[in-house]
Amino acid sequence: MLFLLGANVAIAAVFLVAGLSKIGRLAPFRETLAAFALPPWAIKPLAYALPITEIVVAAGMLWGATAFFAAAAAAALLASFSVAIAHSLKAGRTPDCNCFGRLRAAPITWSTWRRTTTLAVCTASVAVADRIYGAQAVDWAPLADLTAQSGAAIAAGLLLALVSLVVFQLARQNGRLLTRIEALEARLGQQDSPAPAADSAAQGLAPATPAPFFQLESTDQGRVSLPSLLAAGKPLLLVFSDPDCGPCDALMPAIATWQRDLATTLTIAVISRGSRDANLAKATTHGLKHVLIQQDREVAEAYLCFGTPGAVLIGSTGLVASALAAGGDAIAALVARASAAHRPFDVASNADAGADALPVLTRGMFAPELELRDIDGRQVALRTPEQTLVLFWNPSCGFCQQMLRDVLQWEASSDDAPRRALLFASGTIAAIREMGLRSQVVHDPEFRFGQMFAAAGTPSAVLLDADGRVISEIAAGRADVMALANGSAELQRLA
């Protein structure tokens, strides 16, 4: 009985802490839900509903009449978390968990999935025990059944855990404070250096994430949706603006110019808020097209854009094709890269080009002709007489290691096939050579070329035609990569 009591209290504590920590950090939790590729309309309601549900479950675990139902709900929640984690990992996404808010925010791994699944099984077992005991005494109340000694022991344990948590948080905050002070001192010592741009790394959806759906009122075309903007088969640039944003107003003439000059290669839409009349007046003044009006900031938040102006590139197939560009200069650079990527074979040098010089490619775009050499010093070309399977690899990646034999067998069996493989691999050159691959391998220690093709992790792959055009979606994981390599009927149809 005391063991069952302790199990109920422990599960209640886990859900109570999880719920309270999420309520204290709703914005990061919404980012987490978006990173799990949930529909945008579900993100905001779920961000409020899930923490409240967890708190209700915690309370229900402490009363006999509701303990079974609360434990069953807890097990169902944990099972759904486990499914979501597994689905994201298989898709190559590793968003932060944010299960306990500030207490623990780390990228999900298969260890996260194992812990969550184990906790789900244990919670289901507690639910069964609660059901059996509740059938004998429906008025059972775990807290009321505590003896003075056991109650004092549990209270002391909880108090000790709380004190330890507070001390841990104070230590972390003190460490962050010291880090910021050191950064400020370093900045004051370099007064001639330009101020760093605002950090947008924490904003924006990851490349290759499905773009959240929206349908908004337009100033000139009625209601406009994401699919309708992509219907022309061109990449789409979404620019998030605000009526009271001075830098946004300063950017409007440039947006009008881009819309006019790049109309054949790029669709550009402005997403603002406020009244239709005010936005129509601004669109008329600057000659803007595709000005869409959100009710507040629901679409911007779905794309994890929390400042203006901001912009993101969407590929013609509806996948996010760039990191979020924050500020006018970053947006102009993104437009330049996106328009250059749609022109075949702009020459760029791997040795001279910075990370910003590489375009972000999606299906239908041409890969630039890069002056590359493989690990043996041989010249590498993306334009060849045959199709090219471009693989993104990491020798230390466990999934890559499990798949290596498949790739070696594919190399041996595709001698007569009208295509080849090209690998972009991180890790050490010695580790790359140990794999024994016959295909050309380009050393990509910073995963720059993986990001260029919107790859979110390893192993992943994309298919190029003989002209260097991307003709497939990014394939992530062993099954999808090998299906692309073997040319399944469905992937051939997509190509």
Tab-separated table of C-alpha atoms in Angstrom:
chain	number	residue	atom	x	y	z
A	1	MET	CA	0.000	0.000	0.000
A	2	LEU	CA	2.764	2.423	0.922
A	3	PHE	CA	4.606	1.540	-2.296
A	4	LEU	CA	1.500	2.335	-4.367
A	5	LEU	CA	1.095	5.564	-2.442
A	6	GLY	CA	4.685	6.546	-3.198
A	7	ALA	CA	4.224	5.716	-6.898
A	8	ASN	CA	1.119	7.920	-7.110
A	9	VAL	CA	2.851	10.783	-5.329
A	10	ALA	CA	5.945	10.469	-7.543
A	11	ILE	CA	3.924	10.532	-10.770
A	12	ALA	CA	1.858	13.427	-9.449
A	13	ALA	CA	5.058	15.341	-8.666
A	14	VAL	CA	6.436	14.744	-12.170
A	15	PHE	CA	3.270	16.010	-13.847
A	16	LEU	CA	2.883	18.939	-11.455
A	17	VAL	CA	6.436	20.162	-12.094
A	18	ALA	CA	6.028	19.632	-15.843
A	19	GLY	CA	2.756	21.569	-15.959
A	20	LEU	CA	3.931	24.484	-13.822
A	21	SER	CA	7.229	24.823	-15.693
A	22	LYS	CA	5.434	24.973	-19.056
A	23	ILE	CA	2.992	27.636	-17.811
A	24	GLY	CA	5.983	29.741	-16.811
A	25	ARG	CA	7.455	29.514	-20.330
A	26	LEU	CA	4.600	29.381	-22.834
A	27	ALA	CA	6.489	31.036	-25.718
A	28	PRO	CA	9.360	28.496	-25.771
A	29	PHE	CA	6.828	25.704	-25.354
A	30	ARG	CA	4.942	26.946	-28.443
A	31	GLU	CA	8.267	26.877	-30.306
A	32	THR	CA	8.735	23.269	-29.232
A	33	LEU	CA	5.272	22.281	-30.480
A	34	ALA	CA	5.948	23.968	-33.821
A	35	ALA	CA	9.314	22.201	-34.092
A	36	PHE	CA	7.467	18.868	-33.732
A	37	ALA	CA	5.646	19.829	-36.988
A	38	LEU	CA	2.198	20.130	-35.406
A	39	PRO	CA	-0.514	21.927	-37.418
A	40	PRO	CA	-0.277	25.686	-36.744
A	41	TRP	CA	-3.940	25.919	-35.684
A	42	ALA	CA	-3.269	23.407	-32.883
A	43	ILE	CA	-0.133	24.987	-31.434
A	44	LYS	CA	-1.623	27.805	-29.367
A	45	PRO	CA	-4.584	25.819	-27.892
A	46	LEU	CA	-2.327	22.878	-27.080
A	47	ALA	CA	0.264	25.160	-25.458
A	48	TYR	CA	-2.392	26.165	-22.913
A	49	ALA	CA	-4.290	22.873	-22.663
A	50	LEU	CA	-1.356	20.514	-22.078
A	51	PRO	CA	0.087	22.206	-18.944
A	52	ILE	CA	-3.385	22.525	-17.423
A	53	THR	CA	-4.069	18.853	-18.188
A	54	GLU	CA	-0.801	17.846	-16.526
A	55	ILE	CA	-1.688	19.793	-13.377
A	56	VAL	CA	-5.180	18.250	-13.287
A	57	VAL	CA	-3.650	14.790	-13.714
A	58	ALA	CA	-1.264	15.484	-10.820
A	59	ALA	CA	-4.166	16.430	-8.553
A	60	GLY	CA	-6.204	13.399	-9.652
A	61	MET	CA	-3.402	11.016	-8.731
A	62	LEU	CA	-3.857	11.875	-5.052
A	63	TRP	CA	-7.493	10.761	-4.588
A	64	GLY	CA	-8.815	7.217	-4.703
A	65	ALA	CA	-11.932	7.977	-6.703
A	66	THR	CA	-9.890	9.571	-9.500
A	67	ALA	CA	-6.468	7.943	-9.170
A	68	PHE	CA	-7.118	5.287	-11.829
A	69	PHE	CA	-8.480	7.763	-14.375
A	70	ALA	CA	-5.637	10.212	-13.705
A	71	ALA	CA	-3.010	7.476	-14.024
A	72	ALA	CA	-4.602	6.209	-17.245
A	73	ALA	CA	-4.610	9.757	-18.637
A	74	ALA	CA	-0.978	10.177	-17.594
A	75	ALA	CA	-0.022	6.928	-19.348
A	76	ALA	CA	-1.888	8.022	-22.491
A	77	LEU	CA	-0.111	11.392	-22.487
A	78	LEU	CA	3.279	9.751	-22.070
A	79	ALA	CA	2.503	7.282	-24.846
A	80	SER	CA	1.560	10.153	-27.174
A	81	PHE	CA	4.787	11.953	-26.241
A	82	SER	CA	6.721	8.787	-27.056
A	83	VAL	CA	5.067	8.481	-30.486
A	84	ALA	CA	5.750	12.167	-31.268
A	85	ILE	CA	9.410	11.824	-30.263
A	86	ALA	CA	9.904	8.691	-32.376
A	87	HIS	CA	8.195	10.286	-35.391
A	88	SER	CA	10.402	13.386	-35.176
A	89	LEU	CA	13.601	11.388	-34.773
A	90	LYS	CA	12.758	9.204	-37.764
A	91	ALA	CA	12.116	12.380	-39.786
A	92	GLY	CA	15.552	13.701	-38.813
A	93	ARG	CA	14.216	16.398	-36.465
A	94	THR	CA	15.720	16.850	-32.991
A	95	PRO	CA	13.841	19.752	-31.371
A	96	ASP	CA	14.361	20.666	-27.735
A	97	CYS	CA	12.140	18.649	-25.424
A	98	ASN	CA	11.146	21.472	-23.027
A	99	CYS	CA	9.305	18.843	-20.963
A	100	PHE	CA	10.181	20.703	-17.777
A	101	GLY	CA	10.622	24.267	-19.073
A	102	ARG	CA	13.835	25.879	-17.844
A	103	LEU	CA	14.643	22.854	-15.686
A	104	ARG	CA	15.546	20.697	-18.664
A	105	ALA	CA	15.550	21.884	-22.289
A	106	ALA	CA	17.721	19.601	-24.409
A	107	PRO	CA	17.372	18.154	-27.931
A	108	ILE	CA	15.457	14.894	-28.066
A	109	THR	CA	17.364	11.658	-28.649
A	110	TRP	CA	16.475	7.990	-28.645
A	111	SER	CA	17.384	8.034	-24.952
A	112	THR	CA	14.560	10.555	-24.483
A	113	TRP	CA	12.220	8.144	-26.246
A	114	ARG	CA	13.328	5.212	-24.070
A	115	ARG	CA	12.846	7.195	-20.851
A	116	THR	CA	9.420	8.402	-21.922
A	117	THR	CA	8.306	4.948	-23.028
A	118	THR	CA	9.538	3.358	-19.790
A	119	LEU	CA	7.698	5.969	-17.734
A	120	ALA	CA	4.544	5.344	-19.788
A	121	VAL	CA	4.704	1.607	-19.067
A	122	CYS	CA	5.318	2.206	-15.347
A	123	THR	CA	2.439	4.698	-15.176
A	124	ALA	CA	0.123	2.235	-16.919
A	125	SER	CA	1.090	-0.373	-14.306
A	126	VAL	CA	0.235	2.096	-11.532
A	127	ALA	CA	-3.119	2.739	-13.233
A	128	VAL	CA	-3.890	-1.002	-13.123
A	129	ALA	CA	-2.960	-1.133	-9.429
A	130	ASP	CA	-5.095	1.922	-8.700
A	131	ARG	CA	-7.992	0.266	-10.488
A	132	ILE	CA	-7.692	-2.908	-8.405
A	133	TYR	CA	-7.364	-1.054	-5.112
A	134	GLY	CA	-10.051	1.449	-6.016
A	135	ALA	CA	-12.469	-1.394	-6.624
A	136	GLN	CA	-12.076	-2.373	-2.968
A	137	ALA	CA	-12.143	1.106	-1.469
A	138	VAL	CA	-13.369	3.869	-3.747
A	139	ASP	CA	-12.923	6.429	-0.990
A	140	TRP	CA	-9.190	5.693	-0.757
A	141	ALA	CA	-7.232	8.938	-0.449
A	142	PRO	CA	-3.462	8.421	-0.606
A	143	LEU	CA	-2.628	11.523	1.367
A	144	ALA	CA	-5.171	10.630	4.053
A	145	ASP	CA	-3.644	7.144	4.446
A	146	LEU	CA	-0.247	8.476	5.383
A	147	THR	CA	1.014	7.566	8.835
A	148	ALA	CA	2.834	10.257	10.746
A	149	GLN	CA	6.194	8.594	10.105
A	150	SER	CA	5.713	7.898	6.399
A	151	GLY	CA	4.140	11.305	5.853
A	152	ALA	CA	7.054	13.027	7.529
A	153	ALA	CA	9.531	10.999	5.470
A	154	ILE	CA	7.825	11.852	2.187
A	155	ALA	CA	7.482	15.532	3.172
A	156	ALA	CA	11.163	15.671	4.099
A	157	GLY	CA	12.116	14.080	0.791
A	158	LEU	CA	10.023	16.521	-1.188
A	159	LEU	CA	11.446	19.439	0.784
A	160	LEU	CA	14.989	18.218	0.151
A	161	ALA	CA	14.257	17.881	-3.573
A	162	LEU	CA	12.787	21.388	-3.657
A	163	VAL	CA	15.787	22.905	-1.874
A	164	SER	CA	18.179	21.065	-4.198
A	165	LEU	CA	16.247	22.339	-7.211
A	166	VAL	CA	16.373	25.936	-5.958
A	167	VAL	CA	20.125	25.710	-5.282
A	168	PHE	CA	20.694	24.202	-8.727
A	169	GLN	CA	18.725	26.955	-10.446
A	170	LEU	CA	20.566	29.673	-8.492
A	171	ALA	CA	23.886	28.171	-9.528
A	172	ARG	CA	22.822	28.077	-13.178
A	173	GLN	CA	21.566	31.663	-13.076
A	174	ASN	CA	24.777	32.783	-11.406
A	175	GLY	CA	26.787	31.076	-14.121
A	176	ARG	CA	24.736	32.745	-16.864
A	177	LEU	CA	25.136	36.121	-15.135
A	178	LEU	CA	28.919	35.741	-14.965
A	179	THR	CA	28.990	34.764	-18.635
A	180	ARG	CA	27.009	37.857	-19.611
A	181	ILE	CA	29.248	40.100	-17.486
A	182	GLU	CA	32.317	38.657	-19.192
A	183	ALA	CA	30.715	39.231	-22.596
A	184	LEU	CA	29.895	42.850	-21.683
A	185	GLU	CA	33.450	43.433	-20.475
A	186	ALA	CA	34.828	42.002	-23.693
A	187	ARG	CA	32.474	44.202	-25.728
A	188	LEU	CA	33.498	47.327	-23.796
A	189	GLY	CA	37.093	46.464	-24.526
A	190	GLN	CA	36.332	46.422	-28.256
A	191	GLN	CA	34.419	49.665	-28.661
A	192	ASP	CA	35.607	50.082	-32.225
A	193	SER	CA	33.969	46.829	-33.233
A	194	PRO	CA	30.436	46.977	-34.623
A	195	ALA	CA	27.636	45.862	-32.352
A	196	PRO	CA	26.588	42.278	-33.007
A	197	ALA	CA	23.347	41.712	-34.839
A	198	ALA	CA	20.360	40.381	-32.973
A	199	ASP	CA	20.614	36.661	-32.472
A	200	SER	CA	17.904	34.910	-34.417
A	201	ALA	CA	19.200	31.381	-33.874
A	202	ALA	CA	16.475	30.711	-31.349
A	203	GLN	CA	13.829	31.797	-33.869
A	204	GLY	CA	12.548	30.234	-37.050
A	205	LEU	CA	11.619	26.727	-38.095
A	206	ALA	CA	14.372	24.310	-39.069
A	207	PRO	CA	14.990	23.820	-42.807
A	208	ALA	CA	13.062	20.886	-44.324
A	209	THR	CA	10.221	21.393	-41.811
A	210	PRO	CA	6.751	21.436	-43.434
A	211	ALA	CA	5.628	25.060	-43.702
A	212	PRO	CA	2.596	25.727	-41.448
A	213	PHE	CA	-0.624	26.199	-43.388
A	214	PHE	CA	-2.403	29.543	-43.372
A	215	GLN	CA	-5.281	31.257	-45.163
A	216	LEU	CA	-5.498	35.034	-44.772
A	217	GLU	CA	-7.354	38.035	-46.127
A	218	SER	CA	-5.448	39.858	-48.850
A	219	THR	CA	-5.582	43.532	-49.762
A	220	ASP	CA	-6.122	42.726	-53.446
A	221	GLN	CA	-7.095	39.055	-53.981
A	222	GLY	CA	-9.626	38.041	-51.335
A	223	ARG	CA	-8.529	35.137	-49.155
A	224	VAL	CA	-5.120	33.709	-50.016
A	225	SER	CA	-3.644	30.450	-48.701
A	226	LEU	CA	-0.161	28.962	-48.599
A	227	PRO	CA	-0.986	26.402	-51.343
A	228	SER	CA	-2.282	29.140	-53.637
A	229	LEU	CA	0.946	31.109	-53.234
A	230	LEU	CA	2.935	27.970	-54.119
A	231	ALA	CA	0.691	27.006	-57.035
A	232	ALA	CA	2.994	28.672	-59.585
A	233	GLY	CA	5.746	26.193	-58.703
A	234	LYS	CA	8.156	28.904	-57.540
A	235	PRO	CA	9.808	29.382	-54.141
A	236	LEU	CA	7.906	31.666	-51.778
A	237	LEU	CA	9.409	34.349	-49.563
A	238	LEU	CA	7.240	35.270	-46.573
A	239	VAL	CA	8.077	38.672	-45.091
A	240	PHE	CA	6.599	39.317	-41.641
A	241	SER	CA	5.827	42.970	-40.994
A	242	ASP	CA	4.026	45.171	-38.480
A	243	PRO	CA	2.160	48.489	-38.981
A	244	ASP	CA	4.116	50.188	-36.171
A	245	CYS	CA	7.549	48.908	-37.259
A	246	GLY	CA	9.801	51.639	-38.684
A	247	PRO	CA	12.365	49.262	-40.252
A	248	CYS	CA	9.447	47.424	-41.902
A	249	ASP	CA	8.247	50.638	-43.550
A	250	ALA	CA	11.794	51.357	-44.744
A	251	LEU	CA	11.925	47.893	-46.365
A	252	MET	CA	8.657	48.236	-48.332
A	253	PRO	CA	10.133	49.971	-51.431
A	254	ALA	CA	12.747	47.210	-51.721
A	255	ILE	CA	10.049	44.533	-51.416
A	256	ALA	CA	8.056	46.175	-54.205
A	257	THR	CA	11.190	46.180	-56.389
A	258	TRP	CA	11.885	42.510	-55.662
A	259	GLN	CA	8.292	41.576	-56.455
A	260	ARG	CA	8.572	43.310	-59.821
A	261	ASP	CA	12.090	42.244	-60.843
A	262	LEU	CA	11.992	38.644	-59.559
A	263	ALA	CA	8.408	37.812	-60.516
A	264	THR	CA	9.472	34.962	-62.804
A	265	THR	CA	11.619	33.180	-60.210
A	266	LEU	CA	10.268	34.070	-56.767
A	267	THR	CA	6.896	34.819	-55.163
A	268	ILE	CA	7.064	37.344	-52.328
A	269	ALA	CA	4.212	37.877	-49.863
A	270	VAL	CA	4.037	40.321	-46.961
A	271	ILE	CA	2.192	39.168	-43.837
A	272	SER	CA	1.134	42.072	-41.647
A	273	ARG	CA	-1.659	42.817	-39.181
A	274	GLY	CA	-4.055	45.662	-38.455
A	275	SER	CA	-6.980	46.982	-40.503
A	276	ARG	CA	-7.464	46.200	-44.161
A	277	ASP	CA	-7.757	49.883	-45.070
A	278	ALA	CA	-4.423	50.784	-43.443
A	279	ASN	CA	-2.637	47.897	-45.157
A	280	LEU	CA	-4.307	48.653	-48.480
A	281	ALA	CA	-3.112	52.264	-48.269
A	282	LYS	CA	0.445	51.111	-47.593
A	283	ALA	CA	0.309	48.558	-50.430
A	284	THR	CA	-0.972	51.213	-52.840
A	285	THR	CA	1.692	53.721	-51.782
A	286	HIS	CA	4.569	51.326	-52.406
A	287	GLY	CA	3.037	49.263	-55.223
A	288	LEU	CA	3.020	46.041	-53.231
A	289	LYS	CA	1.286	42.795	-54.147
A	290	HIS	CA	0.342	39.856	-51.938
A	291	VAL	CA	-0.127	41.806	-48.708
A	292	LEU	CA	-1.875	39.433	-46.298
A	293	ILE	CA	-3.462	40.372	-42.983
A	294	GLN	CA	-3.325	38.133	-39.902
A	295	GLN	CA	-5.607	38.776	-36.939
A	296	ASP	CA	-2.743	39.361	-34.542
A	297	ARG	CA	0.547	37.462	-34.890
A	298	GLU	CA	-0.734	33.908	-35.182
A	299	VAL	CA	0.975	33.110	-38.501
A	300	ALA	CA	4.250	34.791	-37.525
A	301	GLU	CA	4.277	32.805	-34.291
A	302	ALA	CA	3.545	29.567	-36.169
A	303	TYR	CA	6.739	30.251	-38.141
A	304	LEU	CA	8.544	31.169	-34.882
A	305	CYS	CA	9.113	34.751	-36.006
A	306	PHE	CA	8.843	36.970	-32.920
A	307	GLY	CA	10.303	40.195	-34.318
A	308	THR	CA	9.841	42.333	-37.432
A	309	PRO	CA	10.886	42.577	-40.130
A	310	GLY	CA	11.618	38.887	-40.561
A	311	ALA	CA	11.492	36.564	-43.545
A	312	VAL	CA	11.685	32.885	-44.404
A	313	LEU	CA	11.965	31.057	-47.728
A	314	ILE	CA	9.507	28.256	-48.538
A	315	GLY	CA	10.406	25.794	-51.277
A	316	SER	CA	8.008	25.044	-54.096
A	317	THR	CA	7.039	21.765	-52.381
A	318	GLY	CA	6.004	23.473	-49.145
A	319	LEU	CA	9.089	22.814	-47.018
A	320	VAL	CA	10.968	25.514	-45.136
A	321	ALA	CA	14.072	26.234	-47.212
A	322	SER	CA	16.014	28.720	-45.082
A	323	ALA	CA	16.709	29.877	-41.595
A	324	LEU	CA	14.766	32.920	-40.431
A	325	ALA	CA	16.259	36.188	-41.718
A	326	ALA	CA	15.856	38.958	-39.118
A	327	GLY	CA	16.295	42.578	-40.214
A	328	GLY	CA	16.441	44.334	-43.564
A	329	ASP	CA	20.032	43.401	-44.424
A	330	ALA	CA	19.500	39.715	-43.666
A	331	ILE	CA	16.279	39.700	-45.726
A	332	ALA	CA	18.053	41.328	-48.683
A	333	ALA	CA	20.805	38.690	-48.462
A	334	LEU	CA	18.184	35.911	-48.380
A	335	VAL	CA	16.472	37.339	-51.473
A	336	ALA	CA	19.818	37.454	-53.277
A	337	ARG	CA	20.563	33.819	-52.406
A	338	ALA	CA	17.072	32.625	-53.305
A	339	SER	CA	17.066	34.369	-56.699
A	340	ALA	CA	20.608	33.158	-57.464
A	341	ALA	CA	19.692	29.581	-56.552
A	342	HIS	CA	16.971	29.529	-59.219
A	343	ARG	CA	19.426	30.457	-61.976
A	344	PRO	CA	21.427	27.466	-63.262
A	345	PHE	CA	25.105	27.230	-62.478
A	346	ASP	CA	26.297	30.391	-60.832
A	347	VAL	CA	29.890	29.450	-60.065
A	348	ALA	CA	30.986	29.583	-56.424
A	349	SER	CA	34.250	28.471	-54.876
A	350	ASN	CA	34.239	26.177	-51.867
A	351	ALA	CA	37.449	27.766	-50.641
A	352	ASP	CA	36.367	31.391	-50.992
A	353	ALA	CA	32.606	31.366	-50.444
A	354	GLY	CA	31.365	32.145	-46.966
A	355	ALA	CA	28.421	30.309	-45.447
A	356	ASP	CA	26.048	33.078	-46.530
A	357	ALA	CA	27.144	32.715	-50.175
A	358	LEU	CA	25.594	29.250	-50.478
A	359	PRO	CA	21.932	29.219	-51.559
A	360	VAL	CA	19.288	27.092	-49.885
A	361	LEU	CA	17.968	24.605	-52.432
A	362	THR	CA	14.637	22.837	-52.683
A	363	ARG	CA	13.090	20.649	-55.350
A	364	GLY	CA	13.123	22.277	-58.776
A	365	MET	CA	16.133	24.523	-58.087
A	366	PHE	CA	19.522	24.190	-59.770
A	367	ALA	CA	22.544	23.385	-57.657
A	368	PRO	CA	25.326	25.930	-58.151
A	369	GLU	CA	28.466	24.738	-59.921
A	370	LEU	CA	30.847	24.563	-56.985
A	371	GLU	CA	34.604	24.303	-57.418
A	372	LEU	CA	35.029	21.334	-55.081
A	373	ARG	CA	37.607	18.626	-54.537
A	374	ASP	CA	37.077	15.336	-52.769
A	375	ILE	CA	39.253	13.908	-49.985
A	376	ASP	CA	41.632	12.482	-52.610
A	377	GLY	CA	42.077	15.849	-54.347
A	378	ARG	CA	39.936	14.988	-57.381
A	379	GLN	CA	37.641	17.628	-58.849
A	380	VAL	CA	33.946	17.221	-58.086
A	381	ALA	CA	31.103	18.362	-60.342
A	382	LEU	CA	27.382	18.409	-59.665
A	383	ARG	CA	26.581	18.494	-63.387
A	384	THR	CA	27.264	15.041	-64.849
A	385	PRO	CA	25.842	12.835	-67.640
A	386	GLU	CA	23.906	10.782	-65.070
A	387	GLN	CA	21.735	11.341	-62.019
A	388	THR	CA	23.602	12.018	-58.789
A	389	LEU	CA	22.539	10.696	-55.407
A	390	VAL	CA	23.866	13.289	-52.937
A	391	LEU	CA	24.347	11.736	-49.476
A	392	PHE	CA	24.924	13.649	-46.242
A	393	TRP	CA	26.934	11.557	-43.805
A	394	ASN	CA	28.702	11.489	-40.470
A	395	PRO	CA	30.998	8.511	-39.759
A	396	SER	CA	30.309	8.797	-36.012
A	397	CYS	CA	26.515	8.789	-36.494
A	398	GLY	CA	25.061	5.499	-35.263
A	399	PHE	CA	22.349	5.525	-37.927
A	400	CYS	CA	24.998	6.059	-40.630
A	401	GLN	CA	27.038	3.166	-39.249
A	402	GLN	CA	23.994	0.879	-39.380
A	403	MET	CA	23.386	1.926	-42.990
A	404	LEU	CA	26.998	1.700	-44.255
A	405	ARG	CA	26.662	-1.898	-45.462
A	406	ASP	CA	23.566	-0.928	-47.484
A	407	VAL	CA	25.481	1.883	-49.196
A	408	LEU	CA	28.455	-0.379	-49.962
A	409	GLN	CA	26.110	-2.977	-51.490
A	410	TRP	CA	24.352	-0.260	-53.486
A	411	GLU	CA	27.701	0.947	-54.848
A	412	ALA	CA	28.606	-2.608	-55.880
A	413	SER	CA	25.252	-3.204	-57.609
A	414	SER	CA	24.942	0.130	-59.432
A	415	ASP	CA	27.971	-0.057	-61.713
A	416	ASP	CA	25.737	-0.195	-64.792
A	417	ALA	CA	23.094	2.236	-63.493
A	418	PRO	CA	22.934	5.702	-65.117
A	419	ARG	CA	23.659	7.554	-61.864
A	420	ARG	CA	26.304	7.927	-59.187
A	421	ALA	CA	26.666	8.831	-55.524
A	422	LEU	CA	28.412	11.858	-54.024
A	423	LEU	CA	28.880	12.140	-50.264
A	424	PHE	CA	29.268	15.247	-48.147
A	425	ALA	CA	30.684	13.945	-44.875
A	426	SER	CA	31.634	15.519	-41.575
A	427	GLY	CA	34.031	13.899	-39.101
A	428	THR	CA	37.715	13.267	-39.653
A	429	ILE	CA	39.154	12.342	-43.049
A	430	ALA	CA	40.703	9.222	-41.475
A	431	ALA	CA	37.262	8.077	-40.299
A	432	ILE	CA	35.812	8.791	-43.752
A	433	ARG	CA	38.500	6.677	-45.436
A	434	GLU	CA	37.878	3.785	-43.028
A	435	MET	CA	34.332	3.425	-44.415
A	436	GLY	CA	35.786	2.023	-47.654
A	437	LEU	CA	33.408	3.850	-50.009
A	438	ARG	CA	34.167	4.006	-53.726
A	439	SER	CA	32.070	7.117	-54.336
A	440	GLN	CA	33.580	10.569	-54.189
A	441	VAL	CA	33.457	12.101	-50.715
A	442	VAL	CA	33.709	15.835	-50.006
A	443	HIS	CA	34.813	16.770	-46.496
A	444	ASP	CA	32.085	19.010	-44.997
A	445	PRO	CA	33.039	19.392	-41.312
A	446	GLU	CA	30.607	22.271	-40.683
A	447	PHE	CA	27.683	20.658	-42.562
A	448	ARG	CA	27.484	23.726	-44.826
A	449	PHE	CA	26.492	21.766	-47.913
A	450	GLY	CA	23.967	19.737	-45.981
A	451	GLN	CA	22.312	22.999	-44.970
A	452	MET	CA	22.459	24.173	-48.595
A	453	PHE	CA	20.248	21.237	-49.567
A	454	ALA	CA	18.007	21.783	-46.475
A	455	ALA	CA	19.171	18.524	-44.866
A	456	ALA	CA	18.345	18.479	-41.158
A	457	GLY	CA	20.619	15.605	-40.115
A	458	THR	CA	22.391	12.398	-41.119
A	459	PRO	CA	21.932	10.118	-42.901
A	460	SER	CA	19.922	11.984	-45.519
A	461	ALA	CA	20.000	12.313	-49.294
A	462	VAL	CA	18.653	14.160	-52.306
A	463	LEU	CA	18.640	13.320	-56.023
A	464	LEU	CA	20.001	15.587	-58.790
A	465	ASP	CA	19.339	15.152	-62.506
A	466	ALA	CA	22.025	15.407	-65.165
A	467	ASP	CA	21.599	19.199	-65.309
A	468	GLY	CA	22.171	19.580	-61.567
A	469	ARG	CA	18.516	20.237	-60.761
A	470	VAL	CA	17.094	18.952	-57.463
A	471	ILE	CA	14.428	16.406	-58.456
A	472	SER	CA	13.457	14.870	-55.104
A	473	GLU	CA	12.565	15.843	-51.594
A	474	ILE	CA	15.118	15.337	-48.837
A	475	ALA	CA	15.095	11.680	-47.779
A	476	ALA	CA	15.942	11.257	-44.084
A	477	GLY	CA	16.744	8.000	-42.326
A	478	ARG	CA	17.901	4.609	-43.556
A	479	ALA	CA	14.628	3.438	-45.136
A	480	ASP	CA	13.893	6.627	-47.084
A	481	VAL	CA	17.499	7.143	-48.206
A	482	MET	CA	17.773	3.606	-49.553
A	483	ALA	CA	14.366	3.900	-51.209
A	484	LEU	CA	15.660	7.001	-52.994
A	485	ALA	CA	18.920	5.244	-53.863
A	486	ASN	CA	17.111	2.205	-55.260
A	487	GLY	CA	14.675	4.343	-57.222
A	488	SER	CA	11.322	3.125	-55.855
A	489	ALA	CA	8.314	3.624	-58.084
A	490	GLU	CA	6.945	6.422	-55.950
A	491	LEU	CA	10.204	8.362	-55.848
A	492	GLN	CA	10.647	7.921	-59.591
A	493	ARG	CA	7.157	9.352	-60.058
A	494	LEU	CA	8.032	12.353	-57.870
A	495	ALA	CA	11.215	12.893	-59.832
